[in-house]
Amino acid sequence: MTLHLSDLRACFEGVIPSIIATSSGDGTPNISYLSHVIMIDSDHVALSNQFFAKTAHNIRANPYANLLLVDARNGGQFRLDIVFSHPLEDGVFFDRVATQLQASSEQVGMGGIMKLKGLDVFRVLSIASVPSPVLLPKEAVEEPSRKLIALSRLVDRIAVQNDVGGAIDVVLCGLKSEFGYTNTLFMLHDEARGLLATVGSRGYERSGVGSEAAVGEGIIGAAAVKRRLVKVSDMSRVRRYGAAIRTSSVDEERTRAIVLPGMRGAMSQMAVPVMAQDVLLGVLFAESRQRLAFSEEDEAVMTVVARQAAATLALCERLASEAQKVAKADEAPAHLQSSFRVVHHAYDDSVFIDNAYVIKGVAGRMLMMMLSLWLREGRTEFTNREIRLSDSLRLPDIKDNLETRLLLLRRRLEEKGTPVRLVRAGRGLIRLELDGVPKLDTVGLPI
């Protein structure tokens, strides 16, 4: 049977190192392990040129080499006869590989060390299967049509959602029920602060709503800044060079930081940008303790789900912003049995309720605006339109995610069990509910 590079896709996931054999101009052999081998097309592969000066020197003297690849699913081995074609140090393909390497390295604190220096492109002359005494039975491969049908069901459910919170919940629940992705995050893009904030999660001990990741850092940040899917199939390959420790002991009250949910011992991770008309709305993320957990089909699934989610979120935002209902100025209750203290730190707009950290940034300013209007005017209902047009909020010049910001605030208030609740009262309308009278205190400049 004639083998093609497309038959060896699992060999290019980077789980088991590949081996390259070269020889110098005088015939002296040299064997090295390779960190990355990438399939370019049906006839070419690229090898990362990181640390192996001897291999690179040999290739320039004698362009022919042998490459041994291993299928991590069943131990199958394949020998490729290859010939050097040309070096690659820039361009779209180089940038994609560099992003992948940088993101996986930053996950374990090695971002500045594992930077891609160059790629060597080879033409494949022949492929031969190498018998292996440890060959495992081939795993049954699910028929693509089954995932396609499941994807169709999930996309249909996302498309009919008419509010941001419902759409995000359907995405995360559907990824688990239809495809078995047990650990997932949905993160909102905060362009003004250069951050991504968690608005929904599944499979973690703590939801992490409000936790943040910097754009450009790690797999999630790389997917955001590069606007493309980023995947790692074996995190242990990178952990051999450094240790990663995720902790849940961060003191929120002191640091004003919420811990990003994470799976200890995760081996596979995948992040996909959520984009509508080239505007980044957020990132969809999944991880697993299994190596090679996410196939090319899973990449396609996550990409399609992210695109449909983006379209639905954008439509929800537009419909909410067009809502013209005027909020009522209800009278405040004549008597409330209790009060609670709200402290607003103006320098980062962080908000503490009864000494417990709640939120910061734009969401913190929005909460303080609504509480202030409740005290002054007895207001309990607010439209997206008036929030968006409020000069006092100093909202970023971004019109695509106010609904999502309100969702983040609403869920964070619920998770912390505060005496303040935000309830969606209709399209483009939010209702403020209080269990007591807020006593506001702003530290620094007033809002």
XYZ file of C-alpha atoms in Angstrom:
447
model
C 0.000 0.000 0.000
C 1.355 3.417 -0.969
C 1.604 5.755 2.009
C 0.974 9.488 1.874
C 1.777 12.226 4.373
C -1.942 12.633 5.031
C -1.943 9.065 6.408
C 0.579 10.123 9.056
C -1.281 13.063 10.592
C -1.016 11.764 14.168
C 2.772 11.694 13.784
C 2.831 15.477 13.454
C 1.097 16.215 16.785
C 4.431 16.485 18.623
C 3.656 13.849 21.247
C 6.597 11.494 20.515
C 9.842 13.112 19.317
C 10.947 12.346 15.758
C 14.470 11.325 14.784
C 16.515 12.689 11.884
C 19.641 10.995 10.494
C 22.081 13.099 8.469
C 25.660 12.761 7.310
C 28.445 15.243 6.808
C 30.245 15.858 3.547
C 32.729 13.066 4.331
C 29.963 10.595 5.251
C 30.111 10.845 9.062
C 26.603 10.079 10.382
C 24.701 12.092 12.987
C 21.376 11.371 14.678
C 19.270 13.952 16.521
C 15.828 14.171 18.094
C 13.469 16.810 16.721
C 11.011 18.817 18.791
C 8.696 19.599 15.881
C 7.973 18.126 12.458
C 5.192 19.845 10.539
C 3.386 18.723 7.406
C 3.221 21.570 4.883
C 1.436 19.815 2.023
C 1.272 16.388 0.380
C 4.975 16.517 -0.601
C 6.781 18.652 1.977
C 7.538 18.720 5.692
C 9.195 21.386 7.829
C 11.589 20.714 10.701
C 12.145 23.178 13.514
C 15.772 24.325 13.527
C 16.188 25.131 17.224
C 19.390 23.885 18.812
C 20.983 21.344 16.450
C 23.916 23.084 14.770
C 25.460 19.772 13.644
C 22.285 18.654 11.870
C 21.923 22.017 10.165
C 25.578 21.952 9.082
C 25.226 18.436 7.653
C 22.089 19.324 5.710
C 23.883 22.184 3.988
C 26.737 19.840 3.031
C 24.567 16.836 2.110
C 20.882 17.631 1.494
C 19.634 14.027 1.821
C 18.399 12.683 5.159
C 16.188 10.053 6.792
C 13.367 10.917 9.152
C 11.669 8.532 11.608
C 8.142 9.425 12.701
C 6.043 7.672 15.373
C 2.247 7.483 15.598
C 1.493 8.248 19.262
C -1.848 6.465 19.106
C -0.522 2.974 18.336
C 3.295 3.078 18.145
C 3.431 2.788 14.365
C 6.776 3.929 12.886
C 7.487 5.390 9.474
C 10.745 6.168 7.685
C 10.816 9.100 5.302
C 13.527 9.697 2.736
C 13.788 13.471 2.441
C 15.874 16.068 0.652
C 16.479 19.636 1.810
C 14.564 22.261 -0.170
C 15.004 25.660 1.493
C 15.096 27.457 4.871
C 12.070 29.365 6.117
C 12.382 32.285 8.532
C 9.219 34.306 7.949
C 5.841 34.265 6.243
C 2.350 33.021 7.138
C 3.326 29.390 7.688
C 6.376 30.294 9.788
C 4.242 32.641 11.881
C 1.686 29.897 12.543
C 4.344 27.448 13.751
C 6.059 30.140 15.826
C 2.751 31.045 17.474
C 2.110 27.406 18.339
C 5.565 26.953 19.874
C 5.484 30.230 21.776
C 1.997 29.599 23.187
C 2.780 26.092 24.421
C 6.073 27.271 25.938
C 4.494 30.203 27.752
C 2.001 27.838 29.363
C 4.908 26.454 31.386
C 6.941 29.631 31.823
C 9.432 29.016 28.995
C 8.213 31.620 26.499
C 11.532 33.411 26.125
C 13.553 30.220 25.700
C 11.578 28.188 23.174
C 11.282 30.913 20.540
C 11.324 29.526 17.009
C 14.535 30.456 15.206
C 13.897 28.901 11.833
C 12.372 26.085 9.816
C 14.012 23.814 7.269
C 11.699 22.662 4.486
C 12.238 19.213 2.944
C 10.688 17.425 -0.008
C 9.560 13.883 0.789
C 10.961 11.337 -1.671
C 9.426 8.174 -0.179
C 7.577 6.836 2.855
C 7.938 3.315 4.267
C 6.320 1.629 7.241
C 8.771 0.255 9.827
C 7.578 -2.892 11.673
C 7.430 -2.289 15.444
C 7.304 -4.949 18.193
C 5.251 -2.596 20.364
C 2.561 -1.841 17.805
C -0.777 -1.420 19.536
C -4.185 -2.177 18.058
C -5.508 0.712 16.019
C -8.159 2.666 17.808
C -11.603 2.778 16.333
C -12.104 6.108 14.589
C -15.490 7.702 14.889
C -17.171 8.266 11.562
C -16.969 11.939 10.580
C -20.692 11.962 9.774
C -21.569 11.432 13.450
C -19.666 14.521 14.547
C -21.105 16.432 11.635
C -24.635 15.576 12.737
C -23.801 16.514 16.337
C -22.282 19.782 15.150
C -25.431 20.567 13.195
C -27.554 20.039 16.301
C -25.365 22.294 18.422
C -25.181 25.065 15.817
C -28.980 25.035 15.557
C -29.312 25.447 19.328
C -26.813 28.319 19.397
C -28.474 30.123 16.492
C -31.888 30.413 18.181
C -30.552 32.019 21.369
C -31.658 35.607 21.906
C -29.462 36.657 24.817
C -25.743 36.503 25.438
C -25.891 34.419 28.613
C -28.085 31.773 27.027
C -25.838 31.526 23.973
C -22.677 31.041 26.051
C -24.342 28.404 28.238
C -25.559 26.478 25.187
C -22.055 26.541 23.669
C -20.349 25.173 26.784
C -23.032 22.613 27.625
C -23.242 21.479 24.006
C -19.486 20.941 23.715
C -19.741 18.563 26.669
C -22.929 16.721 25.748
C -22.262 16.393 22.025
C -18.470 16.014 21.894
C -17.345 15.094 25.400
C -15.276 18.233 26.052
C -15.487 18.200 29.840
C -13.359 21.275 30.603
C -14.100 24.445 28.660
C -13.912 28.227 29.033
C -15.598 31.093 27.208
C -13.647 34.328 27.522
C -14.627 37.878 26.593
C -12.180 40.201 24.836
C -11.576 43.470 26.670
C -9.733 45.417 23.988
C -9.242 48.537 26.098
C -7.282 46.614 28.752
C -5.681 44.054 26.438
C -7.238 41.196 28.412
C -9.598 38.259 28.114
C -12.110 37.755 30.937
C -13.923 34.505 31.748
C -17.707 34.775 31.363
C -18.490 31.066 31.472
C -16.836 27.727 32.256
C -17.632 24.026 32.620
C -15.840 21.177 34.389
C -13.863 23.132 36.990
C -14.148 23.208 40.769
C -14.458 26.985 40.618
C -16.155 28.766 37.743
C -13.506 31.504 37.607
C -16.014 34.030 36.258
C -14.148 37.327 36.021
C -10.684 35.732 35.867
C -8.401 37.229 33.249
C -5.683 36.262 30.791
C -3.471 38.706 28.915
C -3.829 38.864 25.146
C -0.703 37.357 23.611
C 0.273 35.137 26.553
C -0.162 31.370 26.589
C -2.390 29.361 24.308
C -5.513 31.416 25.016
C -3.740 34.739 24.518
C -2.010 33.509 21.363
C -5.317 32.503 19.778
C -6.609 36.010 20.497
C -3.655 37.989 19.161
C -3.053 35.781 16.101
C -6.769 35.295 15.326
C -6.294 31.570 14.696
C -6.736 28.217 16.416
C -3.840 27.152 18.648
C -3.493 23.548 19.875
C -1.037 21.526 21.937
C -1.393 17.727 21.989
C 1.162 16.822 24.674
C 1.981 19.409 27.322
C 4.465 17.019 28.965
C 6.849 17.571 26.035
C 7.267 21.167 27.150
C 7.177 20.385 30.867
C 10.444 18.522 30.503
C 12.091 21.936 30.241
C 10.231 23.616 33.070
C 7.503 23.236 35.688
C 4.071 24.867 35.638
C 2.140 25.401 38.859
C -1.433 26.626 38.815
C -2.712 27.633 42.195
C -6.137 28.413 43.550
C -4.863 30.125 46.701
C -4.750 33.661 45.321
C -6.082 36.189 47.808
C -8.741 38.001 45.773
C -9.260 40.726 48.361
C -5.552 41.595 48.358
C -4.605 41.073 44.735
C -7.943 41.952 43.100
C -7.323 38.986 40.812
C -9.574 35.992 40.203
C -7.893 32.659 39.514
C -8.190 31.399 35.950
C -9.721 27.890 36.052
C -7.237 25.215 35.084
C -6.891 21.448 34.913
C -3.916 20.017 36.761
C -2.046 17.585 34.564
C -3.666 18.803 31.329
C -1.990 17.212 28.312
C -4.058 18.595 25.428
C -5.282 22.166 25.046
C -7.048 24.000 22.239
C -8.047 27.666 21.934
C -10.136 29.197 19.138
C -10.839 32.899 18.563
C -14.511 33.920 18.626
C -14.771 36.397 15.757
C -17.507 38.204 13.857
C -16.592 40.157 10.706
C -12.930 40.252 11.728
C -13.775 41.641 15.181
C -12.460 39.581 18.099
C -15.209 39.001 20.663
C -13.387 36.423 22.758
C -11.785 32.982 22.883
C -13.267 29.490 23.269
C -10.953 27.076 25.112
C -10.931 23.337 25.857
C -8.449 21.071 27.617
C -8.044 17.408 28.514
C -5.775 15.137 30.549
C -5.417 12.833 27.545
C -2.664 13.172 24.983
C -3.906 13.679 21.430
C -7.359 14.457 22.809
C -8.247 16.819 19.967
C -8.084 15.678 16.347
C -8.418 17.721 13.157
C -12.154 17.030 13.342
C -12.217 18.549 16.822
C -10.419 21.607 15.466
C -13.144 21.927 12.826
C -15.866 21.476 15.455
C -14.449 24.186 17.727
C -13.940 26.546 14.798
C -17.511 26.192 13.538
C -18.976 26.504 17.042
C -16.871 29.614 17.709
C -18.004 31.220 14.445
C -21.672 30.509 15.142
C -21.307 31.743 18.708
C -19.733 34.973 17.438
C -22.571 35.571 14.984
C -25.196 34.949 17.684
C -23.443 37.173 20.240
C -23.045 39.982 17.730
C -26.747 39.797 16.854
C -27.724 39.790 20.530
C -25.571 42.869 21.092
C -27.099 44.683 18.122
C -30.674 43.901 19.114
C -29.993 44.943 22.703
C -28.403 48.228 21.615
C -31.414 49.019 19.441
C -33.896 48.547 22.281
C -35.546 51.935 22.937
C -37.532 51.194 26.072
C -37.057 53.928 28.667
C -36.172 52.704 32.126
C -38.642 53.582 34.849
C -37.595 55.710 37.799
C -39.212 53.652 40.548
C -39.343 54.977 44.047
C -36.941 53.410 46.480
C -38.510 51.280 49.218
C -39.493 53.328 52.250
C -37.648 51.071 54.624
C -35.036 48.313 54.255
C -33.968 46.196 57.171
C -30.227 46.146 56.469
C -27.393 47.932 54.733
C -24.135 46.880 53.122
C -20.907 48.706 52.327
C -19.631 49.178 48.782
C -16.081 50.494 48.300
C -14.985 51.651 44.859
C -11.256 52.156 44.178
C -11.118 54.689 41.371
C -7.590 53.937 40.148
C -8.558 50.510 38.785
C -12.357 50.681 39.255
C -12.292 47.685 41.564
C -15.393 47.184 43.719
C -15.574 45.527 47.142
C -18.892 44.655 48.809
C -18.649 44.119 52.559
C -14.850 43.786 52.184
C -15.114 41.029 49.541
C -13.610 41.741 46.139
C -16.198 41.519 43.341
C -15.059 43.022 40.031
C -12.957 45.762 38.472
C -12.597 47.726 35.237
C -15.582 48.662 33.058
C -17.888 46.279 34.917
C -16.953 47.957 38.213
C -17.819 51.381 36.839
C -21.172 50.140 35.540
C -22.078 48.689 38.930
C -21.210 51.908 40.722
C -23.252 53.962 38.239
C -26.367 51.823 38.823
C -25.988 51.871 42.610
C -25.491 55.649 42.583
C -28.644 56.185 40.503
C -30.585 53.885 42.822
C -29.574 56.050 45.793
C -30.236 59.371 44.046
C -33.343 58.573 42.010
C -34.649 55.213 43.161
C -33.844 53.778 39.744
C -34.054 49.993 39.394
C -34.088 49.525 35.621
C -31.508 50.552 33.063
C -31.290 50.191 29.303
C -28.215 49.139 27.386
C -28.595 52.304 25.367
C -28.277 54.677 28.319
C -25.361 52.693 29.731
C -23.594 52.816 26.391
C -24.155 56.576 26.030
C -23.208 57.481 29.599
C -20.273 59.886 29.633
C -19.491 59.120 33.277
C -18.698 55.480 32.478
C -15.885 56.329 30.051
C -16.707 53.195 28.072
C -14.174 52.116 25.440
C -15.084 52.955 21.871
C -16.245 49.370 21.274
C -19.861 48.569 20.446
C -19.782 44.808 20.260
C -19.779 43.424 23.788
C -21.743 45.520 26.301
C -24.212 42.646 26.787
C -21.322 40.320 27.518
C -19.816 42.772 30.012
C -23.158 42.952 31.809
C -23.311 39.152 31.809
C -19.858 39.014 33.396
C -20.952 41.436 36.122
C -24.239 39.609 36.696
C -22.583 36.210 37.079
C -19.822 37.534 39.291
C -22.397 39.078 41.674
C -24.268 35.765 41.787
C -21.142 33.711 42.392
C -20.022 35.905 45.291
C -23.496 35.809 46.864
C -23.665 39.583 47.201
C -26.748 41.535 48.281
C -26.745 43.009 44.769
C -28.275 41.218 41.788
C -28.700 42.107 38.147
C -31.651 40.530 36.368
C -32.279 40.565 32.645
C -35.702 42.222 32.400
C -36.072 42.175 28.623
C -34.123 42.857 25.476
C -31.661 45.633 26.213
C -33.007 46.075 29.750
C -31.369 45.223 33.081
C -32.979 45.342 36.532
C -31.139 46.082 39.770
C -32.271 44.130 42.864
C -30.898 44.860 46.337
C -31.073 43.161 49.735
C -30.472 46.295 51.752
C -29.293 49.855 51.323
C -25.846 50.307 49.736
C -23.437 52.609 51.559
C -21.088 53.864 48.833
C -17.511 54.911 49.424
C -15.183 55.908 46.592
C -11.449 55.877 47.254
C -9.703 58.307 44.927
C -11.419 60.408 42.278
C -15.243 60.063 42.170
C -16.884 58.334 39.211
